[in-house]
Amino acid sequence: CDEAARARAEARNDRLTKPPRALGRLEELAIWLAGWHGTERPEIRQPQVAVFAGNHGVTARAVSAFPAEVTAQMVANFQAGGAAVNQLARSVGARLTVHALDLDRPTADFTEGPAMSEAECVAALATGWDAVEEGTDLLVTGEMGIGNTTAAAAIAAALFGGTARDWVGRGSGVDEAGILRKLEAVDAGLAANPAARDEPLEALRCLGGREIAAMAGAIARARVDRIPVILDGFICTAAAAVLARAVPGALDHAVAGHQSAEMAHRNMLLKLEMDPILTLGMRLGEASGGTLAIAVLRAAAACQSGMATFEEAMVTG
Amino acid sequence: CDEAARARAEARNDRLTKPPRALGRLEELAIWLAGWHGTERPEIRQPQVAVFAGNHGVTARAVSAFPAEVTAQMVANFQAGGAAVNQLARSVGARLTVHALDLDRPTADFTEGPAMSEAECVAALATGWDAVEEGTDLLVTGEMGIGNTTAAAAIAAALFGGTARDWVGRGSGVDEAGILRKLEAVDAGLAANPAARDEPLEALRCLGGREIAAMAGAIARARVDRIPVILDGFICTAAAAVLARAVPGALDHAVAGHQSAEMAHRNMLLKLEMDPILTLGMRLGEASGGTLAIAVLRAAAACQSGMATFEEAMVTG
C-alpha cells in the first residue's frame, strides 16, 4: 500500500462537497483503494472476476445436495454465459475468466488422508497465481466445486479451532441427513490430517481442493502486484484465511464483498476482522457476492475521484 | 402490481441454474420488479434519480451545521456535476434530474405555525408528480435542504408518535448545542401544529417542506404509473411515510435503498416494515444511498432475466 497516496486521498476526501464522513463506508473504501492504486483519485477500469472450479473426493461421502458432475456442467454454463455470475459480471462491467482445474481428477477423500499431494497443491496455487490478468485493477475470486463447503468448513476448523459443528452449514441446500454426513466428514478429515491444525498451508493441502488453492494463489499474486481484491463468500474466505494465518498482513489488500447466508461465514469474517460490504442473504458462491460488490467500490472511487471540492464548487464548508 | 407476471417470474426463478433461493434478496427484488414491470424478465433501462431542493424557515432556530445558502449552492453543484449524487448516478447508469423549489422563499418556521399553506403544499406535491419522466422504469427520490432533518424528525414524531428525542439526530453533523436546538424546535413544532398528529397530509404541510412534499408527490405518481421506487434515507423515508400512513399499500411499489447512519432512520424503517438493501453508514441525502442501490436492482433483474434454466444449460437440478 502506498501510504503517501493514501494520505493524499484522505486530504482530498476532506475537501469534497459533503459533510465529513457522510458517505460512510464508501469513503473508507475509496481511501483504501487509493492506497493500493497509488493515486488520490482511484478508478476501476479493468475489474476481473476469476472463477475456479475443482472436484472433491469427499463427495463420495454424500455431503452435497448435488452430484459431482454438476461442477463440470456449471463450468459449461459459465462458458456459455448462462450462470448468475455471467449476468452479475456484465451488470457491473467486469471481465469474467473461468478456470477449470482437472475436473476429471477429483482430490482424494480427505477423510482418509490428504486431499492433495504437495505437487498437486502447488500446481493449483500456480494456476491461481497465473490467472490474474495484465491490467487488472480489481480482482474478485470465486469458485464452483460440488462438496466444497465441506472442505471449507474443515479448513476453517483447522485454522480457527472448534469442531465440525462450529463450521458446517447447509451449503447448496443439503438436508438434515446430509448435514450429519458433512459433520462426520469434517471431523474425520481433521482426525486423518493432524498436520492441518498446525500449519495453514497444510490445512489447504490436506483439507482443501484445487479451486480453493487456486483462489489462495490468485489472492497472493494480487497482494504482490498491489491489486485490491474483493473476497466472495464462505469458500473464498476460507482460501483467504489460509493466507492470513500463514502471513500477517496477507489480506491487507482485500475486503469482504458480502456476508453469505452460509451460517459460519459470519464467524469466519469476525475471526478475520473483516466487515462485509453487502449482506443480501446470498449463498451461491461462483464469485456472485464479490462481483456485485464491485458496483460499490466503483461508486466509492467515482465519488472520491469525481466530486468537486468546496472551493471548486463555491459551497460554504 | 401485475400478479400474473409476478407468478410467472417466480416460476422462472425456480428453474434458473442455482440452488433454490441462493441469490437471497436479489431473487425477492427481481420478482417484486417483475410484478411492477408486468413481465417475468424485468430490465432496468431508464432509471431516474430525482433530487428536490427546498429551504426551511426553521433554520432561523440554528438547527443545522450549515447555513441555509448551502441549499442553493449545492443545487448549483448538482447542475455542474460536482456532487456525490452526480458521480453515483453516472456510476450506476441513471439519469439525474434536479428540481429546485422556490429556494428564495423558505417555508415558514414551523415552531410558530404551519410551514406551508395548502396551496404551497399542493404546488410542491405537483412539482414532484410532474418530475417523473416519460419512460422511467425505476425511480429514486432524494433531497437537498438545509434544516430538513429537523423537519423529517417532526414529521416522524407526528406520524409514529413519540417526542423529539425519539427522532432527532445529528443530521449533517450539528454539535451538542445544535442537537438541543433541534429537540426544542421539533417539540415546539408539534405543539404549534396539533393537526399534524391527526392527519398525515397535515403533518407534511405543517412540519415538512417543499422538497419533502415533492418527494411524496413523485412517489405517489410512480405508484399510479406502476413505476418501482427506491427510497433514499431519513428525509425521503419521512416523505414516503406520509403516504403510507395516509393510504394503506401506498408504498407497495417501494423498497428502502439503504439504512442511513442518521439514528432514527432505522426505527422509521422498522415502523414501515421495510428492510434496507444497503447499510453502508451513509448519511448524505441527495438520493445518494438510493442511487447506489440501483446497482443491486439492476443486478437482480439481470440474473432473473439473463440466467439459463437447468433444462437450457443441461445442468442436473
XYZ file of C-alpha atoms in Angstrom:
634
model
C 0.000 0.000 0.000
C 1.228 3.470 -0.982
C 0.892 5.404 2.286
C 1.589 8.755 0.641
C -1.182 8.261 -1.913
C -3.473 7.157 0.861
C -2.731 10.316 2.843
C -3.322 12.499 -0.230
C -6.634 10.699 -0.792
C -7.680 11.415 2.787
C -6.795 15.073 2.401
C -8.768 15.280 -0.855
C -11.710 13.484 0.724
C -11.835 16.101 3.488
C -12.338 18.865 0.902
C -15.155 17.228 -1.096
C -18.639 18.787 -1.118
C -20.314 16.758 1.614
C -20.364 16.791 5.402
C -17.333 14.930 6.829
C -17.782 11.118 6.592
C -21.301 11.492 5.143
C -20.548 8.804 2.544
C -19.707 6.366 5.339
C -18.126 3.127 4.173
C -17.711 4.471 0.630
C -15.101 6.909 1.915
C -13.116 4.199 3.710
C -13.216 2.013 0.637
C -12.138 4.834 -1.664
C -9.177 5.716 0.546
C -8.185 2.048 0.805
C -8.379 1.751 -2.996
C -6.318 4.920 -3.341
C -3.549 3.344 -1.281
C -3.408 0.211 -3.415
C -3.740 2.066 -6.714
C -1.145 4.623 -5.651
C -3.251 7.641 -6.563
C -5.535 10.016 -4.687
C -8.102 9.573 -7.478
C -8.555 5.849 -7.944
C -10.606 4.440 -10.805
C -11.761 0.926 -11.537
C -11.268 0.368 -15.248
C -10.459 -3.325 -15.585
C -12.062 -5.392 -12.855
C -11.525 -9.143 -13.249
C -13.716 -11.861 -11.812
C -11.808 -15.149 -11.717
C -13.864 -18.277 -11.063
C -12.011 -21.516 -10.301
C -13.584 -24.965 -10.408
C -12.460 -28.219 -8.841
C -13.838 -31.588 -7.827
C -13.669 -33.161 -4.392
C -13.145 -36.750 -3.344
C -15.172 -36.129 -0.223
C -18.329 -36.085 -2.373
C -18.121 -39.886 -2.030
C -19.479 -39.244 1.482
C -22.703 -37.761 0.013
C -22.108 -34.358 1.567
C -23.821 -32.264 -1.131
C -27.364 -31.714 -2.401
C -25.991 -32.008 -5.963
C -23.991 -34.771 -7.729
C -20.321 -34.127 -8.548
C -20.951 -33.912 -12.303
C -22.669 -30.560 -11.695
C -19.230 -28.932 -11.298
C -18.378 -29.549 -14.969
C -21.935 -28.754 -16.066
C -21.752 -25.386 -14.323
C -18.354 -24.653 -15.880
C -20.016 -25.175 -19.262
C -22.796 -22.851 -18.103
C -20.208 -20.189 -17.172
C -18.592 -20.595 -20.577
C -21.949 -20.300 -22.322
C -22.885 -17.189 -20.328
C -25.893 -18.658 -18.526
C -24.910 -18.581 -14.861
C -25.632 -15.907 -12.253
C -22.026 -14.695 -12.272
C -22.175 -14.044 -16.007
C -25.137 -11.705 -15.539
C -23.574 -10.079 -12.471
C -20.204 -9.521 -14.155
C -21.913 -7.922 -17.167
C -24.118 -5.831 -14.882
C -21.124 -4.322 -13.072
C -18.878 -4.147 -16.142
C -16.321 -6.774 -15.124
C -14.394 -9.294 -17.187
C -15.068 -12.915 -16.184
C -12.397 -15.610 -16.528
C -13.172 -19.265 -15.812
C -10.519 -21.780 -14.772
C -11.397 -25.467 -14.508
C -8.750 -27.444 -12.598
C -8.515 -31.119 -13.540
C -12.232 -31.753 -13.114
C -11.849 -35.362 -14.235
C -9.364 -35.939 -11.421
C -11.069 -35.138 -8.078
C -8.970 -34.596 -4.993
C -8.586 -37.575 -2.668
C -11.255 -38.083 0.007
C -9.798 -36.112 2.922
C -11.475 -38.319 5.495
C -8.805 -40.878 4.606
C -5.738 -38.666 4.241
C -4.504 -35.531 2.435
C -6.779 -34.244 -0.330
C -3.790 -33.223 -2.432
C -0.125 -34.096 -2.778
C 2.321 -31.228 -2.420
C 2.803 -31.158 -6.173
C -0.947 -31.013 -6.778
C -1.417 -28.209 -4.272
C 1.455 -26.188 -5.713
C 0.127 -26.658 -9.243
C -3.295 -25.374 -8.165
C -1.744 -22.386 -6.371
C 0.206 -21.632 -9.562
C -2.956 -21.818 -11.675
C -4.461 -19.130 -9.470
C -1.270 -17.070 -9.494
C -1.206 -17.134 -13.302
C -4.916 -16.406 -13.676
C -4.563 -12.739 -12.712
C -4.521 -10.834 -15.984
C -2.287 -7.983 -17.058
C -4.019 -4.687 -16.351
C -6.464 -5.993 -13.765
C -7.053 -3.199 -11.245
C -9.568 -5.000 -9.017
C -9.843 -8.760 -8.565
C -12.725 -10.904 -7.360
C -12.081 -14.591 -6.785
C -14.782 -17.206 -6.627
C -15.388 -20.890 -7.084
C -17.510 -23.785 -8.214
C -16.979 -27.238 -6.738
C -19.606 -29.666 -5.545
C -18.664 -30.621 -1.989
C -16.527 -27.582 -1.302
C -18.448 -26.138 1.659
C -17.398 -29.350 3.425
C -13.772 -28.655 2.522
C -14.062 -25.007 3.573
C -15.611 -25.975 6.913
C -12.719 -28.377 7.541
C -10.161 -25.690 6.682
C -11.906 -23.226 8.999
C -11.877 -25.706 11.874
C -8.180 -26.371 11.287
C -7.289 -22.674 11.144
C -9.567 -21.248 13.806
C -10.253 -24.188 16.089
C -13.531 -25.746 17.066
C -15.156 -28.826 15.691
C -17.210 -29.594 12.619
C -20.342 -28.329 14.351
C -18.913 -24.798 14.504
C -18.315 -24.567 10.771
C -20.688 -26.862 8.892
C -23.828 -25.438 7.278
C -26.317 -26.245 4.554
C -24.106 -25.367 1.589
C -26.152 -25.532 -1.592
C -29.085 -26.911 0.418
C -28.295 -30.342 1.819
C -30.937 -31.980 4.033
C -30.623 -32.943 7.715
C -29.121 -36.355 6.949
C -26.627 -34.667 4.634
C -25.655 -32.226 7.391
C -24.881 -35.188 9.636
C -22.690 -36.693 6.895
C -20.901 -33.331 6.495
C -20.261 -33.176 10.240
C -18.851 -36.693 10.223
C -16.695 -35.991 7.177
C -15.191 -32.820 8.652
C -14.382 -34.429 11.991
C -12.925 -37.452 10.199
C -10.860 -35.161 7.961
C -9.437 -33.309 10.947
C -8.577 -36.617 12.637
C -6.978 -38.052 9.496
C -4.863 -34.947 8.858
C -3.364 -33.796 12.172
C -0.802 -31.543 10.467
C -3.660 -29.369 9.200
C -4.155 -27.867 12.667
C -0.521 -26.816 12.920
C 0.244 -25.246 9.594
C -2.140 -23.170 7.425
C -0.725 -24.379 4.110
C -1.093 -27.967 5.300
C -4.752 -27.223 6.064
C -5.104 -26.061 2.470
C -3.329 -29.121 1.026
C -4.889 -31.767 3.265
C -8.471 -30.445 3.528
C -8.885 -28.054 0.614
C -9.262 -28.553 -3.079
C -7.745 -27.316 -6.295
C -10.162 -24.403 -6.731
C -9.564 -23.340 -3.121
C -5.800 -23.429 -3.567
C -6.150 -21.538 -6.843
C -8.108 -18.754 -5.112
C -5.349 -18.535 -2.499
C -2.774 -18.305 -5.288
C -4.663 -15.542 -7.078
C -5.157 -13.547 -3.870
C -1.443 -13.875 -3.023
C -0.440 -12.777 -6.519
C -2.716 -9.739 -6.247
C -1.003 -8.820 -2.958
C 2.398 -8.841 -4.661
C 1.090 -6.803 -7.598
C -0.813 -4.372 -5.308
C -4.149 -5.247 -6.896
C -7.057 -4.777 -4.488
C -9.202 -7.866 -4.006
C -12.862 -8.401 -3.136
C -13.478 -11.708 -1.430
C -16.626 -13.665 -2.185
C -18.334 -15.932 0.367
C -17.582 -18.832 2.676
C -15.271 -20.912 0.485
C -13.349 -17.970 -0.925
C -12.900 -16.576 2.573
C -11.562 -19.952 3.746
C -8.949 -19.766 0.983
C -8.056 -16.232 2.020
C -7.927 -17.230 5.679
C -5.133 -19.700 4.879
C -3.036 -16.769 3.698
C -3.985 -14.606 6.674
C -2.954 -17.323 9.116
C 0.262 -18.042 7.220
C 1.472 -14.455 6.805
C 0.303 -11.470 8.894
C -0.979 -8.698 6.636
C -1.552 -11.061 3.721
C -5.104 -9.720 3.319
C -4.376 -6.003 3.740
C -5.311 -5.638 0.065
C -8.624 -7.478 0.456
C -12.157 -6.605 1.584
C -15.117 -8.890 2.211
C -17.587 -8.360 -0.624
C -20.538 -9.822 1.223
C -21.694 -11.915 4.109
C -23.066 -15.214 2.935
C -26.188 -16.839 4.312
C -23.959 -19.884 4.928
C -24.028 -19.896 8.703
C -20.329 -19.961 9.526
C -19.242 -17.248 7.108
C -20.120 -14.515 9.571
C -17.944 -16.136 12.201
C -15.056 -16.519 9.774
C -15.275 -12.812 8.884
C -15.294 -11.928 12.584
C -12.155 -14.007 13.095
C -10.515 -12.156 10.212
C -11.847 -8.789 11.472
C -13.454 -8.109 8.095
C -16.694 -6.167 7.753
C -18.731 -7.322 4.742
C -19.835 -4.671 2.242
C -23.136 -6.366 1.367
C -25.460 -8.598 3.376
C -28.107 -9.813 0.959
C -28.631 -13.408 2.054
C -26.709 -14.752 -0.950
C -25.167 -18.229 -0.739
C -24.354 -19.176 -4.314
C -20.591 -18.952 -4.493
C -19.215 -18.622 -8.060
C -17.962 -15.133 -7.067
C -21.521 -13.792 -7.137
C -21.486 -11.692 -3.965
C -18.000 -10.348 -4.556
C -18.888 -9.414 -8.114
C -21.916 -7.423 -7.017
C -19.716 -5.553 -4.538
C -17.660 -4.235 -7.470
C -20.535 -1.790 -8.016
C -19.995 -0.364 -4.528
C -16.238 0.005 -4.994
C -16.726 1.605 -8.385
C -19.177 4.081 -6.850
C -16.777 4.794 -3.988
C -13.959 5.509 -6.439
C -16.244 7.659 -8.591
C -17.173 9.880 -5.625
C -13.584 10.196 -4.422
C -12.256 10.995 -7.894
C -15.100 12.927 -9.494
C -16.624 15.126 -6.799
C -15.929 18.842 -6.621
C -14.210 20.334 -3.601
C -15.861 23.058 -1.522
C -13.540 25.607 -3.163
C -14.216 24.391 -6.713
C -17.986 24.406 -6.209
C -18.013 27.617 -4.137
C -20.006 25.896 -1.409
C -19.774 27.240 2.135
C -17.996 24.475 4.084
C -48.683 -4.893 -9.314
C -49.305 -7.487 -12.040
C -49.844 -10.662 -10.003
C -49.757 -12.907 -13.062
C -46.373 -11.563 -14.161
C -45.130 -11.941 -10.618
C -46.222 -15.582 -10.546
C -44.554 -16.261 -13.913
C -41.373 -14.642 -12.577
C -41.432 -16.913 -9.529
C -41.887 -19.955 -11.729
C -38.999 -18.893 -13.952
C -36.822 -18.168 -10.925
C -37.371 -21.730 -9.691
C -35.883 -23.117 -12.915
C -32.721 -20.992 -13.029
C -29.296 -22.636 -12.660
C -28.698 -22.106 -8.946
C -29.813 -23.788 -5.747
C -33.265 -22.527 -4.658
C -33.054 -19.033 -3.064
C -29.242 -18.995 -3.372
C -29.342 -15.403 -4.638
C -31.183 -14.359 -1.470
C -32.563 -10.839 -1.539
C -31.765 -10.488 -5.241
C -34.454 -13.032 -6.033
C -37.090 -11.247 -3.947
C -36.199 -7.943 -5.562
C -36.308 -9.401 -9.074
C -39.730 -10.935 -8.507
C -41.019 -7.689 -6.995
C -39.683 -5.783 -10.027
C -41.294 -8.324 -12.330
C -44.670 -7.610 -10.756
C -44.383 -3.851 -11.247
C -42.909 -4.100 -14.737
C -45.516 -6.682 -15.747
C -43.009 -9.142 -17.187
C -41.248 -12.239 -15.935
C -37.989 -10.841 -17.304
C -37.677 -7.313 -15.934
C -34.962 -4.964 -17.116
C -33.881 -1.585 -15.843
C -33.246 0.561 -18.893
C -34.184 4.082 -17.819
C -33.670 4.632 -14.115
C -34.316 8.209 -12.986
C -32.879 9.869 -9.901
C -34.958 12.932 -8.997
C -33.446 15.304 -6.444
C -35.678 18.021 -4.980
C -34.394 21.049 -3.079
C -36.182 23.370 -0.682
C -35.428 25.855 2.061
C -36.772 25.792 5.608
C -37.861 28.614 7.890
C -36.848 26.552 10.894
C -33.196 27.219 10.021
C -33.773 30.508 11.901
C -33.528 28.299 15.010
C -29.900 27.381 14.136
C -30.698 23.674 13.776
C -28.080 22.851 11.121
C -24.303 22.654 10.891
C -24.515 24.558 7.574
C -26.060 27.943 6.674
C -29.256 27.983 4.580
C -27.487 29.380 1.496
C -25.795 25.988 1.074
C -29.055 24.596 -0.356
C -28.772 26.805 -3.449
C -25.001 26.309 -3.638
C -25.478 22.535 -3.676
C -28.152 22.806 -6.372
C -25.577 24.627 -8.482
C -23.119 21.838 -7.651
C -25.668 19.214 -8.825
C -26.186 21.198 -12.030
C -22.429 21.425 -12.601
C -21.942 17.703 -11.964
C -19.758 18.024 -8.882
C -21.809 16.417 -6.109
C -21.748 12.853 -4.852
C -25.076 12.023 -6.493
C -23.729 13.045 -9.892
C -20.901 10.523 -9.603
C -23.207 7.847 -8.203
C -25.835 8.315 -10.903
C -23.173 8.078 -13.610
C -21.630 5.052 -11.923
C -24.921 3.129 -11.967
C -26.081 4.469 -15.333
C -29.016 6.565 -14.124
C -30.395 9.869 -15.370
C -30.321 12.625 -12.741
C -32.944 15.377 -12.682
C -32.705 18.298 -10.262
C -35.721 20.298 -9.105
C -35.242 23.450 -7.019
C -38.491 24.579 -5.365
C -38.681 28.312 -4.625
C -35.345 28.426 -2.848
C -35.626 32.178 -2.348
C -38.898 31.642 -0.473
C -38.229 29.353 2.520
C -41.154 27.693 4.261
C -42.458 29.382 7.412
C -40.788 28.490 10.720
C -42.923 25.553 11.872
C -42.302 26.311 15.523
C -44.743 29.193 15.065
C -47.373 27.582 12.827
C -47.741 25.619 9.571
C -44.646 25.507 7.367
C -46.755 25.731 4.209
C -50.184 26.941 3.170
C -52.407 24.383 1.475
C -51.694 25.978 -1.888
C -47.947 25.841 -1.296
C -48.064 22.193 -0.251
C -50.200 21.204 -3.248
C -47.881 23.082 -5.611
C -44.882 21.187 -4.181
C -46.684 17.835 -4.448
C -47.480 18.686 -8.083
C -43.849 19.549 -8.806
C -42.918 16.052 -7.650
C -45.772 14.452 -9.548
C -44.674 16.174 -12.765
C -40.980 15.403 -12.242
C -41.346 11.712 -13.121
C -40.229 11.427 -16.734
C -41.811 9.515 -19.577
C -40.166 6.093 -19.873
C -38.735 5.976 -16.351
C -38.739 2.327 -15.254
C -37.189 2.806 -11.810
C -37.349 5.961 -9.707
C -35.132 7.145 -6.872
C -36.191 10.263 -4.986
C -33.862 12.351 -2.888
C -33.415 15.813 -1.482
C -31.276 18.754 -0.505
C -32.481 21.255 2.068
C -30.541 22.733 4.946
C -32.601 22.107 8.080
C -34.625 19.239 6.682
C -33.607 16.519 9.145
C -35.387 18.704 11.710
C -38.495 18.737 9.528
C -38.272 14.981 8.918
C -37.920 14.288 12.651
C -41.011 16.396 13.332
C -42.992 14.529 10.641
C -41.872 11.183 12.076
C -42.972 12.163 15.578
C -46.334 13.306 14.216
C -46.871 10.097 12.215
C -45.436 7.489 14.554
C -45.707 9.094 17.984
C -43.021 9.833 20.499
C -41.289 13.097 21.184
C -38.450 14.960 19.544
C -35.919 12.849 21.434
C -37.052 9.713 19.586
C -36.449 11.151 16.136
C -33.783 13.869 16.287
C -30.208 13.067 15.254
C -27.060 14.802 14.088
C -28.182 15.461 10.507
C -25.258 16.834 8.536
C -23.205 16.988 11.728
C -24.624 19.512 14.163
C -22.945 19.864 17.583
C -24.449 19.148 21.010
C -25.884 22.645 21.367
C -27.392 22.299 17.910
C -28.995 18.977 18.875
C -30.644 20.726 21.810
C -31.983 23.425 19.472
C -33.308 20.707 17.118
C -35.068 18.988 20.020
C -36.656 22.272 21.108
C -37.702 23.105 17.556
C -39.344 19.720 16.950
C -41.264 19.784 20.224
C -42.319 23.387 19.568
C -43.408 22.426 16.044
C -45.553 19.589 17.325
C -47.127 21.898 19.927
C -47.768 24.662 17.395
C -49.368 22.284 14.850
C -51.722 19.940 16.699
C -53.456 18.850 13.474
C -50.193 17.213 12.345
C -50.695 14.342 14.779
C -54.145 13.541 13.412
C -53.720 13.627 9.678
C -50.639 12.527 7.672
C -51.039 15.145 4.969
C -51.314 17.827 7.632
C -48.032 16.552 9.088
C -46.495 17.053 5.652
C -47.950 20.551 5.221
C -47.372 21.840 8.745
C -43.964 20.307 9.515
C -42.487 19.380 6.120
C -41.022 21.409 3.337
C -41.384 21.813 -0.392
C -38.747 19.199 -1.283
C -40.338 16.717 1.134
C -43.795 17.273 -0.360
C -42.300 16.962 -3.852
C -40.771 13.562 -2.984
C -44.184 12.439 -1.724
C -45.755 13.636 -4.980
C -43.206 11.786 -7.112
C -43.569 8.565 -5.108
C -47.382 8.764 -5.395
C -47.168 9.381 -9.141
C -44.895 6.357 -9.532
C -47.457 4.230 -7.675
C -50.158 5.225 -10.153
C -47.866 4.580 -13.132
C -46.592 1.267 -11.659
C -43.007 2.505 -11.588
C -40.961 0.828 -8.849
C -39.285 3.240 -6.421
C -36.121 3.067 -4.338
C -36.315 5.259 -1.265
C -33.240 7.112 -0.072
C -32.572 7.895 3.587
C -34.204 9.571 6.575
C -35.868 12.555 4.900
C -37.037 10.651 1.839
C -38.454 7.927 4.053
C -40.326 10.551 6.096
C -41.937 11.776 2.868
C -42.854 8.200 1.933
C -44.184 7.536 5.432
C -46.748 10.310 4.962
C -48.171 8.334 2.035
C -48.035 5.028 3.915
C -49.976 6.488 6.837
C -52.472 8.196 4.549
C -53.238 5.231 2.267
C -52.567 1.566 3.096
C -50.439 -0.052 0.388
C -49.176 3.301 -0.877
C -45.583 2.009 -0.693
C -46.117 -1.451 -2.179
C -44.077 -0.254 -5.164
C -41.188 0.983 -2.997
C -38.133 -0.536 -1.345
C -35.691 1.017 1.094
C -32.426 1.597 -0.751
C -30.308 1.894 2.350
C -30.256 2.437 6.068
C -28.839 5.809 6.918
C -26.417 6.445 9.751
C -28.949 9.062 10.912
C -30.055 7.425 14.140
C -33.823 7.422 13.715
C -33.896 6.103 10.149
C -33.633 2.517 11.319
C -36.623 2.995 13.569
C -38.643 4.601 10.791
C -37.892 1.637 8.506
C -38.947 -0.756 11.263
C -42.246 1.117 11.637
C -42.762 0.807 7.878
C -41.635 -2.851 7.894
C -39.023 -2.105 5.240
C -35.707 -3.945 5.103
C -32.926 -1.740 3.673
C -30.918 -3.121 0.746
C -27.644 -1.459 1.766
C -26.228 -0.485 5.146
C -23.062 1.450 4.464
C -23.144 4.173 7.104
C -24.132 6.814 4.552
C -25.928 9.963 5.771
C -25.654 12.430 2.902
C -29.151 12.588 1.465
C -29.319 13.935 -2.110
C -30.581 10.443 -3.162
C -27.079 9.018 -2.717
C -27.932 5.753 -0.945
C -30.961 5.051 -3.099
C -28.955 5.700 -6.242
C -26.275 3.222 -5.239
C -28.989 0.624 -4.636
C -29.930 0.859 -8.331
C -26.864 -1.316 -8.965
C -28.346 -4.068 -6.796
C -31.737 -3.922 -8.510
C -30.118 -3.922 -11.931
C -28.087 -6.995 -10.960
C -31.195 -8.704 -9.591
C -33.051 -8.074 -12.836
C -30.059 -9.230 -14.881
C -29.933 -12.578 -13.057
C -33.678 -13.126 -13.282
C -33.820 -12.238 -16.967
C -30.483 -13.475 -18.296
C -29.714 -16.744 -16.488
C -30.153 -20.102 -18.168
C -32.628 -22.618 -16.784
C -31.498 -26.098 -15.702
C -33.004 -27.505 -18.918
C -31.354 -24.927 -21.180
C -27.936 -25.442 -19.590
C -28.310 -29.212 -19.220
C -27.384 -28.978 -15.542
C -28.607 -31.708 -13.205
C -31.069 -29.931 -10.904
